[in-house]
PDB file of C-alpha atoms in Angstrom:
ATOM      1  CA  UNK A   1      23.031 117.206 101.042  1.00 46.00           C
ATOM      2  CA  UNK A   2      24.711 113.932 101.479  1.00 42.00           C
ATOM      3  CA  UNK A   3      27.511 115.193  98.979  1.00 44.00           C
ATOM      4  CA  UNK A   4      28.099 118.164 101.226  1.00 43.00           C
ATOM      5  CA  UNK A   5      28.358 116.278 104.182  1.00 41.00           C
ATOM      6  CA  UNK A   6      30.761 113.770 102.728  1.00 40.00           C
ATOM      7  CA  UNK A   7      33.124 116.578 101.779  1.00 43.00           C
ATOM      8  CA  UNK A   8      33.110 117.889 105.318  1.00 38.00           C
ATOM      9  CA  UNK A   9      33.621 114.572 106.669  1.00 42.00           C
ATOM     10  CA  UNK A  10      36.984 114.372 104.349  1.00 40.00           C
ATOM     11  CA  UNK A  11      37.871 118.117 104.978  1.00 41.00           C
ATOM     12  CA  UNK A  12      37.878 118.349 108.681  1.00 40.00           C
ATOM     13  CA  UNK A  13      40.182 115.737 109.768  1.00 43.00           C
ATOM     14  CA  UNK A  14      42.744 117.129 107.287  1.00 40.00           C
ATOM     15  CA  UNK A  15      41.835 120.586 108.319  1.00 38.00           C
ATOM     16  CA  UNK A  16      42.561 119.635 112.064  1.00 39.00           C
ATOM     17  CA  UNK A  17      45.741 117.692 111.217  1.00 39.00           C
ATOM     18  CA  UNK A  18      47.153 120.826 109.093  1.00 41.00           C
ATOM     19  CA  UNK A  19      46.877 123.029 112.184  1.00 40.00           C
ATOM     20  CA  UNK A  20      48.193 120.581 114.852  1.00 40.00           C
ATOM     21  CA  UNK A  21      51.940 121.662 115.624  1.00 40.00           C
ATOM     22  CA  UNK A  22      54.336 119.921 117.486  1.00 39.00           C
ATOM     23  CA  UNK A  23      54.874 121.536 120.880  1.00 41.00           C
ATOM     24  CA  UNK A  24      58.502 122.749 121.349  1.00 39.00           C
ATOM     25  CA  UNK A  25      60.673 121.079 123.740  1.00 45.00           C
ATOM     26  CA  UNK A  26      60.926 123.133 127.007  1.00 42.00           C
ATOM     27  CA  UNK A  27      64.426 123.244 128.615  1.00 48.00           C
ATOM     28  CA  UNK A  28      63.849 123.855 132.308  1.00 48.00           C
ATOM     29  CA  UNK A  29      65.762 126.455 134.154  1.00 53.00           C
ATOM     30  CA  UNK A  30      66.973 125.591 137.674  1.00 52.00           C
ATOM     31  CA  UNK A  31      66.451 128.201 140.678  1.00 55.00           C
ATOM     32  CA  UNK A  32      67.813 131.339 140.691  1.00 71.00           C
ATOM     33  CA  UNK A  33      69.573 130.841 144.147  1.00 86.00           C
ATOM     34  CA  UNK A  34      72.293 128.358 142.943  1.00 95.00           C
ATOM     35  CA  UNK A  35      75.748 129.613 141.938  1.00 98.00           C
ATOM     36  CA  UNK A  36      75.987 128.638 138.336  1.00 98.00           C
ATOM     37  CA  UNK A  37      73.880 126.763 135.788  1.00 98.00           C
ATOM     38  CA  UNK A  38      74.971 126.252 132.080  1.00 98.00           C
ATOM     39  CA  UNK A  39      72.770 124.233 129.647  1.00 98.00           C
ATOM     40  CA  UNK A  40      75.052 125.451 126.817  1.00 98.00           C
ATOM     41  CA  UNK A  41      72.027 126.748 124.958  1.00 98.00           C
ATOM     42  CA  UNK A  42      74.021 129.995 124.039  1.00 98.00           C
ATOM     43  CA  UNK A  43      76.211 127.670 121.536  1.00 98.00           C
ATOM     44  CA  UNK A  44      79.435 128.541 123.432  1.00 98.00           C
ATOM     45  CA  UNK A  45      81.086 128.782 126.613  1.00 98.00           C
ATOM     46  CA  UNK A  46      80.345 132.702 127.374  1.00 98.00           C
ATOM     47  CA  UNK A  47      78.046 131.718 130.075  1.00 98.00           C
ATOM     48  CA  UNK A  48      78.991 133.435 133.419  1.00 98.00           C
ATOM     49  CA  UNK A  49      77.501 133.931 136.815  1.00 97.00           C
ATOM     50  CA  UNK A  50      78.479 135.005 140.314  1.00 98.00           C
ATOM     51  CA  UNK A  51      82.151 135.151 139.144  1.00 98.00           C
ATOM     52  CA  UNK A  52      82.045 131.489 137.549  1.00 98.00           C
ATOM     53  CA  UNK A  53      83.387 131.458 134.177  1.00 98.00           C
ATOM     54  CA  UNK A  54      85.325 128.960 132.221  1.00 98.00           C
ATOM     55  CA  UNK A  55      88.910 128.575 131.503  1.00 98.00           C
ATOM     56  CA  UNK A  56      90.939 126.562 129.216  1.00 98.00           C
ATOM     57  CA  UNK A  57      89.493 124.130 126.880  1.00 98.00           C
ATOM     58  CA  UNK A  58      91.329 121.375 125.550  1.00 98.00           C
ATOM     59  CA  UNK A  59      89.449 119.192 122.921  1.00 98.00           C
ATOM     60  CA  UNK A  60      86.662 120.375 124.461  1.00 98.00           C
ATOM     61  CA  UNK A  61      83.743 122.191 122.791  1.00 98.00           C
ATOM     62  CA  UNK A  62      79.960 123.316 122.564  1.00 98.00           C
ATOM     63  CA  UNK A  63      78.254 120.833 120.002  1.00 98.00           C
ATOM     64  CA  UNK A  64      74.829 120.032 118.766  1.00 97.00           C
ATOM     65  CA  UNK A  65      75.753 116.305 117.570  1.00 97.00           C
ATOM     66  CA  UNK A  66      74.400 114.725 121.187  1.00 97.00           C
ATOM     67  CA  UNK A  67      72.364 116.533 123.591  1.00 93.00           C
ATOM     68  CA  UNK A  68      70.320 115.537 126.520  1.00 95.00           C
ATOM     69  CA  UNK A  69      67.992 118.500 126.497  1.00 92.00           C
ATOM     70  CA  UNK A  70      67.729 121.584 124.103  1.00 95.00           C
ATOM     71  CA  UNK A  71      70.070 121.888 121.208  1.00 97.00           C
ATOM     72  CA  UNK A  72      73.422 121.727 122.552  1.00 98.00           C
ATOM     73  CA  UNK A  73      76.064 120.222 124.827  1.00 98.00           C
ATOM     74  CA  UNK A  74      79.704 120.057 125.953  1.00 98.00           C
ATOM     75  CA  UNK A  75      81.677 117.725 123.892  1.00 98.00           C
ATOM     76  CA  UNK A  76      84.989 116.015 125.105  1.00 98.00           C
ATOM     77  CA  UNK A  77      86.841 114.571 122.322  1.00 98.00           C
ATOM     78  CA  UNK A  78      89.417 111.744 122.906  1.00 98.00           C
ATOM     79  CA  UNK A  79      91.601 110.826 119.776  1.00 98.00           C
ATOM     80  CA  UNK A  80      92.052 107.083 119.606  1.00 97.00           C
ATOM     81  CA  UNK A  81      95.409 105.608 119.525  1.00 96.00           C
ATOM     82  CA  UNK A  82      97.492 102.464 119.816  1.00 95.00           C
ATOM     83  CA  UNK A  83      98.109 100.984 123.085  1.00 92.00           C
ATOM     84  CA  UNK A  84     100.616 102.713 125.239  1.00 92.00           C
ATOM     85  CA  UNK A  85      99.301 105.999 123.580  1.00 94.00           C
ATOM     86  CA  UNK A  86      97.506 108.440 126.060  1.00 96.00           C
ATOM     87  CA  UNK A  87      94.445 110.785 125.203  1.00 97.00           C
ATOM     88  CA  UNK A  88      93.493 113.984 126.584  1.00 98.00           C
ATOM     89  CA  UNK A  89      90.050 116.297 126.671  1.00 98.00           C
ATOM     90  CA  UNK A  90      89.335 118.658 129.608  1.00 98.00           C
ATOM     91  CA  UNK A  91      87.271 121.795 130.546  1.00 98.00           C
ATOM     92  CA  UNK A  92      88.427 124.032 133.226  1.00 98.00           C
ATOM     93  CA  UNK A  93      86.284 126.391 135.363  1.00 98.00           C
ATOM     94  CA  UNK A  94      87.038 128.900 138.125  1.00 98.00           C
ATOM     95  CA  UNK A  95      84.737 130.144 140.963  1.00 98.00           C
ATOM     96  CA  UNK A  96      84.990 132.045 144.078  1.00 98.00           C
ATOM     97  CA  UNK A  97      87.104 130.947 146.775  1.00 97.00           C
ATOM     98  CA  UNK A  98      85.174 128.323 149.093  1.00 98.00           C
ATOM     99  CA  UNK A  99      85.422 125.362 151.364  1.00 98.00           C
ATOM    100  CA  UNK A 100      82.465 123.587 150.016  1.00 98.00           C
ATOM    101  CA  UNK A 101      81.517 122.833 146.617  1.00 98.00           C
ATOM    102  CA  UNK A 102      78.266 120.635 144.839  1.00 98.00           C
ATOM    103  CA  UNK A 103      78.513 119.700 141.149  1.00 98.00           C
ATOM    104  CA  UNK A 104      76.044 118.204 139.300  1.00 98.00           C
ATOM    105  CA  UNK A 105      75.717 117.473 135.283  1.00 98.00           C
ATOM    106  CA  UNK A 106      74.334 114.952 132.905  1.00 98.00           C
ATOM    107  CA  UNK A 107      77.241 112.620 131.237  1.00 98.00           C
ATOM    108  CA  UNK A 108      76.976 110.946 127.760  1.00 98.00           C
ATOM    109  CA  UNK A 109      78.873 107.538 127.932  1.00 98.00           C
ATOM    110  CA  UNK A 110      79.615 106.634 124.171  1.00 98.00           C
ATOM    111  CA  UNK A 111      78.613 103.506 122.570  1.00 98.00           C
ATOM    112  CA  UNK A 112      82.158 102.605 122.027  1.00 98.00           C
ATOM    113  CA  UNK A 113      83.394 103.164 125.529  1.00 98.00           C
ATOM    114  CA  UNK A 114      86.143 100.595 126.538  1.00 97.00           C
ATOM    115  CA  UNK A 115      88.731 101.308 129.161  1.00 97.00           C
ATOM    116  CA  UNK A 116      91.650  99.544 127.973  1.00 95.00           C
ATOM    117  CA  UNK A 117      94.208  98.314 130.959  1.00 94.00           C
ATOM    118  CA  UNK A 118      97.856  99.065 129.941  1.00 89.00           C
ATOM    119  CA  UNK A 119     100.362  96.381 130.862  1.00 85.00           C
ATOM    120  CA  UNK A 120     103.379  98.550 131.013  1.00 83.00           C
ATOM    121  CA  UNK A 121     102.116 102.090 132.006  1.00 87.00           C
ATOM    122  CA  UNK A 122      99.355 103.691 134.128  1.00 92.00           C
ATOM    123  CA  UNK A 123      95.661 102.777 133.239  1.00 92.00           C
ATOM    124  CA  UNK A 124      94.051 105.694 135.227  1.00 94.00           C
ATOM    125  CA  UNK A 125      91.894 108.362 133.814  1.00 97.00           C
ATOM    126  CA  UNK A 126      90.772 111.714 135.262  1.00 97.00           C
ATOM    127  CA  UNK A 127      86.925 112.209 135.513  1.00 98.00           C
ATOM    128  CA  UNK A 128      86.453 115.226 138.161  1.00 98.00           C
ATOM    129  CA  UNK A 129      88.916 117.305 139.898  1.00 98.00           C
ATOM    130  CA  UNK A 130      88.455 119.935 142.208  1.00 98.00           C
ATOM    131  CA  UNK A 131      91.275 122.137 143.916  1.00 98.00           C
ATOM    132  CA  UNK A 132      92.941 125.472 144.683  1.00 97.00           C
ATOM    133  CA  UNK A 133      94.632 127.199 141.711  1.00 95.00           C
ATOM    134  CA  UNK A 134      97.585 126.913 140.729  1.00 92.00           C
ATOM    135  CA  UNK A 135      96.925 123.190 139.591  1.00 89.00           C
ATOM    136  CA  UNK A 136     100.824 122.709 139.413  1.00 84.00           C
ATOM    137  CA  UNK A 137     101.296 123.705 142.870  1.00 86.00           C
ATOM    138  CA  UNK A 138      98.565 122.020 144.781  1.00 82.00           C
ATOM    139  CA  UNK A 139      97.677 123.382 148.173  1.00 92.00           C
ATOM    140  CA  UNK A 140      93.978 121.806 148.254  1.00 97.00           C
ATOM    141  CA  UNK A 141      93.558 119.128 145.748  1.00 97.00           C
ATOM    142  CA  UNK A 142      91.289 116.483 145.205  1.00 97.00           C
ATOM    143  CA  UNK A 143      90.111 114.258 142.297  1.00 97.00           C
ATOM    144  CA  UNK A 144      88.086 111.208 141.197  1.00 98.00           C
ATOM    145  CA  UNK A 145      89.553 109.032 138.475  1.00 98.00           C
ATOM    146  CA  UNK A 146      88.521 105.974 136.564  1.00 98.00           C
ATOM    147  CA  UNK A 147      90.331 102.522 136.734  1.00 97.00           C
ATOM    148  CA  UNK A 148      90.050  99.450 134.574  1.00 97.00           C
ATOM    149  CA  UNK A 149      87.567  96.876 135.910  1.00 96.00           C
ATOM    150  CA  UNK A 150      89.203  94.411 133.674  1.00 94.00           C
ATOM    151  CA  UNK A 151      86.035  93.902 131.375  1.00 95.00           C
ATOM    152  CA  UNK A 152      86.091  97.218 129.421  1.00 97.00           C
ATOM    153  CA  UNK A 153      84.328  99.212 132.175  1.00 97.00           C
ATOM    154  CA  UNK A 154      85.551 101.387 134.996  1.00 98.00           C
ATOM    155  CA  UNK A 155      85.798 101.645 138.629  1.00 97.00           C
ATOM    156  CA  UNK A 156      86.127 104.839 140.561  1.00 98.00           C
ATOM    157  CA  UNK A 157      89.080 105.892 142.460  1.00 97.00           C
ATOM    158  CA  UNK A 158      89.779 108.846 145.028  1.00 97.00           C
ATOM    159  CA  UNK A 159      93.108 110.974 144.936  1.00 96.00           C
ATOM    160  CA  UNK A 160      93.764 113.775 147.248  1.00 96.00           C
ATOM    161  CA  UNK A 161      96.739 115.656 148.778  1.00 96.00           C
ATOM    162  CA  UNK A 162      97.662 116.956 152.103  1.00 95.00           C
ATOM    163  CA  UNK A 163      99.496 119.923 152.767  1.00 93.00           C
ATOM    164  CA  UNK A 164     100.709 119.783 149.000  1.00 91.00           C
ATOM    165  CA  UNK A 165     101.577 115.999 149.291  1.00 93.00           C
ATOM    166  CA  UNK A 166      99.881 113.569 147.366  1.00 94.00           C
ATOM    167  CA  UNK A 167      98.397 110.843 149.313  1.00 95.00           C
ATOM    168  CA  UNK A 168      97.809 107.103 148.054  1.00 94.00           C
ATOM    169  CA  UNK A 169      94.834 106.706 146.134  1.00 95.00           C
ATOM    170  CA  UNK A 170      92.037 104.806 147.498  1.00 95.00           C
ATOM    171  CA  UNK A 171      88.900 103.110 146.597  1.00 96.00           C
ATOM    172  CA  UNK A 172      85.243 104.111 147.898  1.00 96.00           C
ATOM    173  CA  UNK A 173      84.886 102.121 151.140  1.00 95.00           C
ATOM    174  CA  UNK A 174      82.310  99.406 150.897  1.00 95.00           C
ATOM    175  CA  UNK A 175      82.897  98.778 147.455  1.00 94.00           C
ATOM    176  CA  UNK A 176      80.512 101.561 146.342  1.00 95.00           C
ATOM    177  CA  UNK A 177      82.728 102.718 143.124  1.00 96.00           C
ATOM    178  CA  UNK A 178      83.020  99.330 141.738  1.00 97.00           C
ATOM    179  CA  UNK A 179      81.860  98.942 138.373  1.00 98.00           C
ATOM    180  CA  UNK A 180      81.181 102.625 137.926  1.00 98.00           C
ATOM    181  CA  UNK A 181      80.754 102.588 134.284  1.00 98.00           C
ATOM    182  CA  UNK A 182      79.488  99.521 132.649  1.00 98.00           C
ATOM    183  CA  UNK A 183      78.569  98.263 128.994  1.00 97.00           C
ATOM    184  CA  UNK A 184      74.780  98.923 130.561  1.00 98.00           C
ATOM    185  CA  UNK A 185      75.608 102.520 130.275  1.00 98.00           C
ATOM    186  CA  UNK A 186      76.865 102.685 126.870  1.00 98.00           C
ATOM    187  CA  UNK A 187      74.992 104.933 124.595  1.00 98.00           C
ATOM    188  CA  UNK A 188      73.056 106.562 127.596  1.00 98.00           C
ATOM    189  CA  UNK A 189      73.145 109.686 129.782  1.00 98.00           C
ATOM    190  CA  UNK A 190      74.102 109.113 133.408  1.00 98.00           C
ATOM    191  CA  UNK A 191      73.386 111.935 135.953  1.00 98.00           C
ATOM    192  CA  UNK A 192      76.574 112.844 138.319  1.00 98.00           C
ATOM    193  CA  UNK A 193      76.407 114.767 141.615  1.00 98.00           C
ATOM    194  CA  UNK A 194      79.496 115.585 143.761  1.00 98.00           C
ATOM    195  CA  UNK A 195      80.255 117.098 146.990  1.00 98.00           C
ATOM    196  CA  UNK A 196      83.749 118.203 148.097  1.00 98.00           C
ATOM    197  CA  UNK A 197      84.316 119.657 151.533  1.00 98.00           C
ATOM    198  CA  UNK A 198      87.621 120.741 152.582  1.00 98.00           C
ATOM    199  CA  UNK A 199      88.900 119.323 156.140  1.00 97.00           C
ATOM    200  CA  UNK A 200      88.649 121.971 159.040  1.00 97.00           C
ATOM    201  CA  UNK A 201      91.965 121.907 160.258  1.00 96.00           C
ATOM    202  CA  UNK A 202      95.511 120.460 159.781  1.00 95.00           C
ATOM    203  CA  UNK A 203      94.705 117.497 162.180  1.00 95.00           C
ATOM    204  CA  UNK A 204      90.898 117.059 161.429  1.00 97.00           C
ATOM    205  CA  UNK A 205      89.597 114.039 159.625  1.00 97.00           C
ATOM    206  CA  UNK A 206      86.689 115.621 158.678  1.00 98.00           C
ATOM    207  CA  UNK A 207      87.199 116.135 154.559  1.00 98.00           C
ATOM    208  CA  UNK A 208      84.195 114.791 152.541  1.00 98.00           C
ATOM    209  CA  UNK A 209      84.438 113.714 149.074  1.00 98.00           C
ATOM    210  CA  UNK A 210      80.921 112.255 148.163  1.00 98.00           C
ATOM    211  CA  UNK A 211      79.640 111.197 144.580  1.00 98.00           C
ATOM    212  CA  UNK A 212      76.272 109.940 143.233  1.00 98.00           C
ATOM    213  CA  UNK A 213      75.444 108.129 140.057  1.00 98.00           C
ATOM    214  CA  UNK A 214      71.895 108.242 139.024  1.00 98.00           C
ATOM    215  CA  UNK A 215      70.822 109.367 142.305  1.00 98.00           C
ATOM    216  CA  UNK A 216      72.808 106.449 144.162  1.00 98.00           C
ATOM    217  CA  UNK A 217      75.599 107.206 146.347  1.00 98.00           C
ATOM    218  CA  UNK A 218      78.996 105.401 144.788  1.00 98.00           C
ATOM    219  CA  UNK A 219      81.251 107.184 147.062  1.00 98.00           C
ATOM    220  CA  UNK A 220      80.766 108.054 150.659  1.00 98.00           C
ATOM    221  CA  UNK A 221      83.804 109.445 152.243  1.00 98.00           C
ATOM    222  CA  UNK A 222      83.452 111.890 155.290  1.00 98.00           C
ATOM    223  CA  UNK A 223      86.467 111.488 157.501  1.00 97.00           C
ATOM    224  CA  UNK A 224      89.206 112.314 155.137  1.00 97.00           C
ATOM    225  CA  UNK A 225      92.482 114.244 156.021  1.00 96.00           C
ATOM    226  CA  UNK A 226      92.990 116.480 153.067  1.00 97.00           C
ATOM    227  CA  UNK A 227      93.976 119.844 154.663  1.00 97.00           C
ATOM    228  CA  UNK A 228      95.341 122.215 151.781  1.00 97.00           C
ATOM    229  CA  UNK A 229      97.722 123.904 153.981  1.00 96.00           C
ATOM    230  CA  UNK A 230      97.990 127.396 155.624  1.00 95.00           C
ATOM    231  CA  UNK A 231      96.204 129.785 153.277  1.00 95.00           C
ATOM    232  CA  UNK A 232      95.700 127.069 150.829  1.00 95.00           C
ATOM    233  CA  UNK A 233      92.624 125.261 152.449  1.00 97.00           C
ATOM    234  CA  UNK A 234      90.036 126.117 149.803  1.00 97.00           C
ATOM    235  CA  UNK A 235      89.017 125.554 146.437  1.00 98.00           C
ATOM    236  CA  UNK A 236      88.522 127.667 143.473  1.00 98.00           C
ATOM    237  CA  UNK A 237      88.948 126.047 140.050  1.00 98.00           C
ATOM    238  CA  UNK A 238      87.941 122.587 138.907  1.00 98.00           C
ATOM    239  CA  UNK A 239      88.200 120.404 135.671  1.00 98.00           C
ATOM    240  CA  UNK A 240      85.772 118.028 133.978  1.00 98.00           C
ATOM    241  CA  UNK A 241      87.084 114.926 132.464  1.00 98.00           C
ATOM    242  CA  UNK A 242      91.006 115.245 132.001  1.00 98.00           C
ATOM    243  CA  UNK A 243      93.898 113.263 130.972  1.00 97.00           C
ATOM    244  CA  UNK A 244      93.304 109.510 130.066  1.00 97.00           C
ATOM    245  CA  UNK A 245      96.563 107.484 130.633  1.00 95.00           C
ATOM    246  CA  UNK A 246      94.861 104.347 129.190  1.00 96.00           C
ATOM    247  CA  UNK A 247      93.760 106.153 125.988  1.00 96.00           C
ATOM    248  CA  UNK A 248      91.302 104.585 123.754  1.00 97.00           C
ATOM    249  CA  UNK A 249      91.781 102.615 120.736  1.00 96.00           C
ATOM    250  CA  UNK A 250      89.058 104.298 118.860  1.00 97.00           C
ATOM    251  CA  UNK A 251      87.911 108.063 118.888  1.00 98.00           C
ATOM    252  CA  UNK A 252      85.853 108.218 121.852  1.00 98.00           C
ATOM    253  CA  UNK A 253      83.586 111.301 122.704  1.00 98.00           C
ATOM    254  CA  UNK A 254      81.605 112.089 125.677  1.00 98.00           C
ATOM    255  CA  UNK A 255      79.030 114.990 126.240  1.00 98.00           C
ATOM    256  CA  UNK A 256      78.067 116.898 129.288  1.00 98.00           C
ATOM    257  CA  UNK A 257      74.838 118.874 129.663  1.00 98.00           C
ATOM    258  CA  UNK A 258      73.012 120.717 132.384  1.00 98.00           C
ATOM    259  CA  UNK A 259      76.177 121.682 134.467  1.00 98.00           C
ATOM    260  CA  UNK A 260      75.349 122.976 138.142  1.00 98.00           C
ATOM    261  CA  UNK A 261      77.464 124.564 140.745  1.00 98.00           C
ATOM    262  CA  UNK A 262      76.463 125.541 144.327  1.00 98.00           C
ATOM    263  CA  UNK A 263      78.148 125.812 147.778  1.00 98.00           C
ATOM    264  CA  UNK A 264      75.551 123.800 149.223  1.00 97.00           C
ATOM    265  CA  UNK A 265      73.061 120.943 148.526  1.00 97.00           C
ATOM    266  CA  UNK A 266      70.779 121.591 145.376  1.00 96.00           C
TER     267      UNK A 266
END
């Protein structure tokens, strides 16, 4: 009897261990009420919804190398180069005409991120652009860019057009966009949410550009004159990341996951 009990004592824990399986990671889907969502779990850029679809891809592709949730994310590969050499990675997206757009996504900042400052050329890098197509002939057009903060990180800046004419770039009021990306962000995912609203008329100063990082407001401009022009005052295209005037010394790779678009607050 003692021998039998001893066998059960040894066998039972082994049996329980062998039957215990790790639960698969659940990737949450957002509400069906939003305009568009993609967690890239299809493994490609075929996702479409409500006439939202992906456009051209420049050194951007779905990848399983770094991901926040699930198995895939959208990779942006910037090739390293010597000082004075630019770099480029961008993903375009089209959507129906609208006067207001909300965007949110998770962005991975690589461990080797360094925003260098060029002495004899521009050093700003595109971050997020929203505009009326065709991009080359802007009507409504705004974007956020990154400028070097002189310690390897980046400050946030705003660029906008009015009646097809580019306006001087500005920094978020109150110093909100200072040190937007720092060494503390290296190797981590940050959560981005943005709101863009076109001015209501040519003379109105009610255009909106707001941006949050990790749920903290880092750009709060709600009185901008950024009228797109007659029959031009709407947005229907955007791009993620974009041209890097500073370039990078080393290959520098970003990732985006859980991309959402909507006409109103999430």
